[in-house]
Short mmCIF file of C-alpha atoms and ligand atoms in Angstrom, two decimals:
data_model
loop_
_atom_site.label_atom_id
_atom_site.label_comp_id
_atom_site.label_asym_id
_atom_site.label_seq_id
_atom_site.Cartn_x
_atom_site.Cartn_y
_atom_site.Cartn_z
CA UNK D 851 11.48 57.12 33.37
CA UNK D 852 13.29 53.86 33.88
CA UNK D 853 13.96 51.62 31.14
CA UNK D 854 14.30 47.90 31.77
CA UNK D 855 14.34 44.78 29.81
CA UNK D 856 15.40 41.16 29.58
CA UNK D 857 17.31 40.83 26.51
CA UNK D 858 15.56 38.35 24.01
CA UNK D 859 18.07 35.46 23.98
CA UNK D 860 16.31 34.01 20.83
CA UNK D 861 17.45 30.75 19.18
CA UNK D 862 17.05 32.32 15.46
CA UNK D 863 18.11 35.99 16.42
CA UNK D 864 18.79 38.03 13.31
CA UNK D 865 21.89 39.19 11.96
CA UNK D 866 21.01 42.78 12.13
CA UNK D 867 18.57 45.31 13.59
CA UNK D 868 16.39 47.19 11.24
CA UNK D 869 15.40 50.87 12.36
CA UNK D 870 12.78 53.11 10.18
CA UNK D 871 14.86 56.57 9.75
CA UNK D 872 12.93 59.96 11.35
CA UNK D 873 13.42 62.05 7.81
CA UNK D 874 12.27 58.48 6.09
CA UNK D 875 13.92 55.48 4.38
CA UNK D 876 15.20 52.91 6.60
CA UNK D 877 18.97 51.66 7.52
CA UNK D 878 19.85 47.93 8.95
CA UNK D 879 22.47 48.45 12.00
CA UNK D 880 24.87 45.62 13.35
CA UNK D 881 28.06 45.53 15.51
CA UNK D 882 31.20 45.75 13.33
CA UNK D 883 33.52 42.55 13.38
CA UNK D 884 37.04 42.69 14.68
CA UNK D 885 39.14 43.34 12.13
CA UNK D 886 36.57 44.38 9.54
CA UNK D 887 38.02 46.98 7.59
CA UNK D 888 36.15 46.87 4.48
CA UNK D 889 32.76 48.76 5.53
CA UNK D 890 34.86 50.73 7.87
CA UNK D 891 36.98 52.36 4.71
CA UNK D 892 33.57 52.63 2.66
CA UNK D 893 32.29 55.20 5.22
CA UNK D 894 35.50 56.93 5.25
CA UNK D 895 35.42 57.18 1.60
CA UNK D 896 31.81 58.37 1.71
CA UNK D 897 33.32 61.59 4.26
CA UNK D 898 33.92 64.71 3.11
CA UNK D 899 37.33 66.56 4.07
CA UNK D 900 34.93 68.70 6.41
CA UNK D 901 33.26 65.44 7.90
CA UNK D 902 36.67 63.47 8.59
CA UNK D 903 38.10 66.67 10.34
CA UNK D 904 34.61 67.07 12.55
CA UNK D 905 35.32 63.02 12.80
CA UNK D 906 39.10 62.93 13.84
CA UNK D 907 39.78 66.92 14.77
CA UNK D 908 42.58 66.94 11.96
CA UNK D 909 42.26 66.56 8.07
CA UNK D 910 42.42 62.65 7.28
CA UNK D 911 43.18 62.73 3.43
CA UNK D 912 43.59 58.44 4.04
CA UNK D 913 42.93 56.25 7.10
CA UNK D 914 47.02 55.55 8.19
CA UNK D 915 47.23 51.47 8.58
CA UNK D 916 47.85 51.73 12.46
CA UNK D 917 44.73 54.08 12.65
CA UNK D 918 42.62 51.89 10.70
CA UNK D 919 43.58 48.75 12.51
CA UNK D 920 42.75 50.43 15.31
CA UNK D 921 39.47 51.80 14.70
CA UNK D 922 38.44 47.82 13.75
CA UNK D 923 39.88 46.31 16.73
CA UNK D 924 36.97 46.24 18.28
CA UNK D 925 35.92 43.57 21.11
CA UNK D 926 32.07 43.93 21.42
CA UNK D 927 32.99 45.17 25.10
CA UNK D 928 35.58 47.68 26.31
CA UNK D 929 35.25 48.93 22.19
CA UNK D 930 32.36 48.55 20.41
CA UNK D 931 31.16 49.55 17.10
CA UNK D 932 28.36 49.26 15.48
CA UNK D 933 27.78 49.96 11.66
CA UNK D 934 24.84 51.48 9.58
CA UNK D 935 23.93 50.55 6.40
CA UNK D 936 21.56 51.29 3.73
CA UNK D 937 20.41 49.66 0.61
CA UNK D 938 23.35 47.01 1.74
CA UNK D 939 25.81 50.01 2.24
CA UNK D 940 27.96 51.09 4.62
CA UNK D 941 26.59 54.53 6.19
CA UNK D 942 27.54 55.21 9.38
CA UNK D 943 29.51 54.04 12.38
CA UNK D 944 29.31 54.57 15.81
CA UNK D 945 31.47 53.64 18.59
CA UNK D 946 32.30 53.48 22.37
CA UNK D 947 35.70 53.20 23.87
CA UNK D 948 35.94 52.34 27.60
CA UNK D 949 38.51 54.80 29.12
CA UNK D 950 37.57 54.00 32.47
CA UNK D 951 35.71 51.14 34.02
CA UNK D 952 32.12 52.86 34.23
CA UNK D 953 32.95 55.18 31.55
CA UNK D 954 33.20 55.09 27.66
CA UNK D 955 34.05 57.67 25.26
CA UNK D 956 32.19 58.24 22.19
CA UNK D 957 32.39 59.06 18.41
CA UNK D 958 30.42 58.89 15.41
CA UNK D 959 30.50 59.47 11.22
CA UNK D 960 28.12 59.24 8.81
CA UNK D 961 28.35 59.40 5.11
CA UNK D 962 27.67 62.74 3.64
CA UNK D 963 24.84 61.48 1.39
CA UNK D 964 23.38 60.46 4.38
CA UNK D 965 23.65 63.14 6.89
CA UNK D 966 20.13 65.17 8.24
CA UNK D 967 18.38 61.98 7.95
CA UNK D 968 18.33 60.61 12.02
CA UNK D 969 20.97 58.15 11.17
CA UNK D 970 23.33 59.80 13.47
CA UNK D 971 20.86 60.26 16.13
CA UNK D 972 20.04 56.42 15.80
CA UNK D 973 23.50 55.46 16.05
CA UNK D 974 24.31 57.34 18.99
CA UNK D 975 21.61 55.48 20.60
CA UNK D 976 22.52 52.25 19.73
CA UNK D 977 25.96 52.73 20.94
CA UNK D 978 24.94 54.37 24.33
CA UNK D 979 22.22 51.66 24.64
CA UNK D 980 25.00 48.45 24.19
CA UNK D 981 27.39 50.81 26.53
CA UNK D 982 24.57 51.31 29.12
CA UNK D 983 23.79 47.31 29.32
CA UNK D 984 27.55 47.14 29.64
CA UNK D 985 27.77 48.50 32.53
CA UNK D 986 29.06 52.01 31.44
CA UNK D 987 27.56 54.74 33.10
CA UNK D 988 29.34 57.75 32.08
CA UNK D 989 30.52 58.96 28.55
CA UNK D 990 32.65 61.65 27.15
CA UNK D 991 32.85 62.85 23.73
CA UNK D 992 34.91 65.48 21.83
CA UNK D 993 34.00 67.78 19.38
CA UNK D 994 34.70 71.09 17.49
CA UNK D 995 32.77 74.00 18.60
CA UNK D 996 31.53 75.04 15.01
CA UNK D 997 30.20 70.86 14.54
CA UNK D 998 26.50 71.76 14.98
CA UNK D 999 24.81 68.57 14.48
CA UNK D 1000 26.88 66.51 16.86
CA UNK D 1001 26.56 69.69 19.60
CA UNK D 1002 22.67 68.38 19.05
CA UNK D 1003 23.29 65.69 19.68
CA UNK D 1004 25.48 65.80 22.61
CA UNK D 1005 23.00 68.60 24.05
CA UNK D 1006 20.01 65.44 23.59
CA UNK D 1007 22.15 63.46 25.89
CA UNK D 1008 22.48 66.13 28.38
CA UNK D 1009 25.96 66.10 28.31
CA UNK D 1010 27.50 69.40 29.80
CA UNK D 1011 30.55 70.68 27.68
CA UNK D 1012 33.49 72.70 28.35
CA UNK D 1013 35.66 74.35 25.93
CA UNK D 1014 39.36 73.55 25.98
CA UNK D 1015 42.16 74.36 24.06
CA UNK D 1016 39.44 74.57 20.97
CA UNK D 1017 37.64 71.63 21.55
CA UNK D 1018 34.43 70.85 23.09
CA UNK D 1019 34.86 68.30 25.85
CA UNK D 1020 32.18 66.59 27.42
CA UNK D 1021 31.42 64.46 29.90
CA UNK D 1022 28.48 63.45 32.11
CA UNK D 1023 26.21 61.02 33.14
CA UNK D 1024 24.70 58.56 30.59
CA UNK D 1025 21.45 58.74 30.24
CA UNK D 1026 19.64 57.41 26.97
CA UNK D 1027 17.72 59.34 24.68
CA UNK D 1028 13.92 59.36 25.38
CA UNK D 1029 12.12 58.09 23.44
CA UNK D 1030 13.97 55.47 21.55
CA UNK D 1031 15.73 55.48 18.23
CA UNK D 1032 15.98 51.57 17.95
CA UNK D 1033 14.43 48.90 19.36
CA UNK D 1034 16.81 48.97 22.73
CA UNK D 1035 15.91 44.67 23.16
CA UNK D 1036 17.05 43.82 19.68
CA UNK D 1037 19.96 45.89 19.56
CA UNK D 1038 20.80 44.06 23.45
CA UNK D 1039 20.13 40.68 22.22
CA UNK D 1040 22.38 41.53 18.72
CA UNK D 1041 24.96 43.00 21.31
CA UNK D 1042 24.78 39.44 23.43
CA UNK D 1043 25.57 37.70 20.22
CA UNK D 1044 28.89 39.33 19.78
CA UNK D 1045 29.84 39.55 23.36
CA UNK D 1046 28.14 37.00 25.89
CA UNK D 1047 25.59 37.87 28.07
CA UNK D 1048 25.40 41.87 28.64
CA UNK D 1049 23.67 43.18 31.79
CA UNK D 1050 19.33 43.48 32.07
CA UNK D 1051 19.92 46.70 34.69
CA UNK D 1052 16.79 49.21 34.60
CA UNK D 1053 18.65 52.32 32.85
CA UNK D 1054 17.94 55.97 32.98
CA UNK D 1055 16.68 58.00 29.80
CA UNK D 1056 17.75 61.78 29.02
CA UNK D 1057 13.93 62.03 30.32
CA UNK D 1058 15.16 61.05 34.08
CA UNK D 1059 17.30 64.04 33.74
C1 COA V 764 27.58 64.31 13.53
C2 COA V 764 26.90 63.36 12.54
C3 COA V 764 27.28 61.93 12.90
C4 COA V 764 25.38 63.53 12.67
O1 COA V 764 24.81 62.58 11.79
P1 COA V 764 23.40 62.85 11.10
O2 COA V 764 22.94 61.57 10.51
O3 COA V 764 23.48 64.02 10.20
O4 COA V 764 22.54 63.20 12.40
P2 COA V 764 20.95 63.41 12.48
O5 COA V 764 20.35 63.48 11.13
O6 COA V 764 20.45 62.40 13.43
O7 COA V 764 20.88 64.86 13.15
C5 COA V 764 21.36 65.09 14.44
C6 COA V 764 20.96 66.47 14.89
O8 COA V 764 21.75 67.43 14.19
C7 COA V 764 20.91 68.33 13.51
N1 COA V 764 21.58 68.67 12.27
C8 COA V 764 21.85 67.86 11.24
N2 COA V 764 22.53 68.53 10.29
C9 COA V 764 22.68 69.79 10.77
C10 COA V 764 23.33 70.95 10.27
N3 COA V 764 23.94 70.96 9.08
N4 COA V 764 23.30 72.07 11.03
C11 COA V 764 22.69 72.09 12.22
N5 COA V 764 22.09 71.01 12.77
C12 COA V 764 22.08 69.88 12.04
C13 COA V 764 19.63 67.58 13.27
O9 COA V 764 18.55 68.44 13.07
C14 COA V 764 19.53 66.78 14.55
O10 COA V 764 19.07 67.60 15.60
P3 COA V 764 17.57 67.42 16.15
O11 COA V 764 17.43 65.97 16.51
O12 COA V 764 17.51 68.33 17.30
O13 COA V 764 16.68 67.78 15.01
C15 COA V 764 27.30 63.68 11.07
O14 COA V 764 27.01 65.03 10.83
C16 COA V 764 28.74 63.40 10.79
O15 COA V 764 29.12 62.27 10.50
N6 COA V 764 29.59 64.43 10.86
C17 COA V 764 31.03 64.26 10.59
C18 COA V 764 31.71 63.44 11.69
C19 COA V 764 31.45 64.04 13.05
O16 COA V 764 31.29 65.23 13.22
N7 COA V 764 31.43 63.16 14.06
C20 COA V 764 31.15 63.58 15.43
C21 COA V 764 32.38 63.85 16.21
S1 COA V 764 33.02 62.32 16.85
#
């Protein structure tokens, strides 16, 4: 199945994109600002030692300052972020990171409270969805062999993984998961807000695969 849509350049577009969660509850998602660090260091606070090392593949008992300014100097583009909440609190973050022109690496936490609810799997799809009308086409991700619900989540991609030097690396083809976890046009026209006009390409789902 190919996807394909003309983003919804709407004169009173919302702030935010609000997404019913699969376990119930609902969570409001919207890019993270350059620079924002607050909601960014909420979430971290919300990890548990376990989650940060899954997160960063070493303990992170604080976020260093270079790391966090970093992780928030996003440009709606080559890195994007996009932030969770629920009930007006920071959840979950997910991001891409071009590290080549059609290709984007990714990475993703959510707040233990939170966790086994489809707010990861609705982030990931957000992500890969602004990535995808982007113009990325490939993504990689790293993870720990014994991190179960991101290798489900990598697996729903169709990403193929190889193990080296203890770590899970993958890389593959993007293809976005089928069906949707958001609605793909709001999260586009959110994305357009932040970064100009993004691209209205057909894509191809995990169900092309
Ligand atoms: C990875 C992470 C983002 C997933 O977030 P989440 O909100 O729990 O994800 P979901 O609820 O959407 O679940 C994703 C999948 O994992 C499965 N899962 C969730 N918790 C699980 C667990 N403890 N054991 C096994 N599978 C689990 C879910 O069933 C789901 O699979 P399914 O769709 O086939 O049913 C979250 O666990 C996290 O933040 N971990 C710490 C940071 C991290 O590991 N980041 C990824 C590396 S960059």
């Amino acid at each position: 199945m190919t996807i394909s849509w003309l983003p919804n350049r709407s004169r009173t577009a919302p702030d935010h994109v609000d997404v019913a969660l699969s376990r119930g509850g609902a969570a409001q998602l919207r890019p993270l600002h350059a620079g924002e660090t607050e909601p960014l260091l909420a979430v971290f606070e919300a990890l548990s030692p376990a989650s940060r090392f899954d997160r960063y593949l070493v303990g992170v008992p604080r976020l260093p300052s270079p790391m966090l300014h970093a992780l928030v100097d996003v440009d709606g583009h080559d890195h994007v972020a996009w932030l969770a909440t629920v009930a007006g609190r920071p959840a979950g973050i997910a991001r891409s990171i071009r590290v080549a022109p059609d290709t984007a690496e990714i990475a993703f936490e959510v707040a233990d409270a939170h966790q086994g609810r489809g707010l990861g799997t609705v982030l990931m799809d957000t992500v890969t969805t602004v990535a995808a009308a982007q113009g990325v086409r490939r993504i990689t991700a790293t993870v720990l062999p014994s991190n179960a619900p991101s290798l489900r989540l990598l697996a729903r991609l169709g990403i193929p993984l190889t193990l080296r030097d203890g770590l899970l690396e993958g890389e593959g083809p993007l293809r976005l998961l089928d069906p949707a976890r958001v609605d793909r046009h709001a999260v586009v026209a959110l994305a357009q807000r932040q970064d100009g006009p993004v691209g209205q390409e057909g894509l191809v789902t995990s169900a092309d695969a």
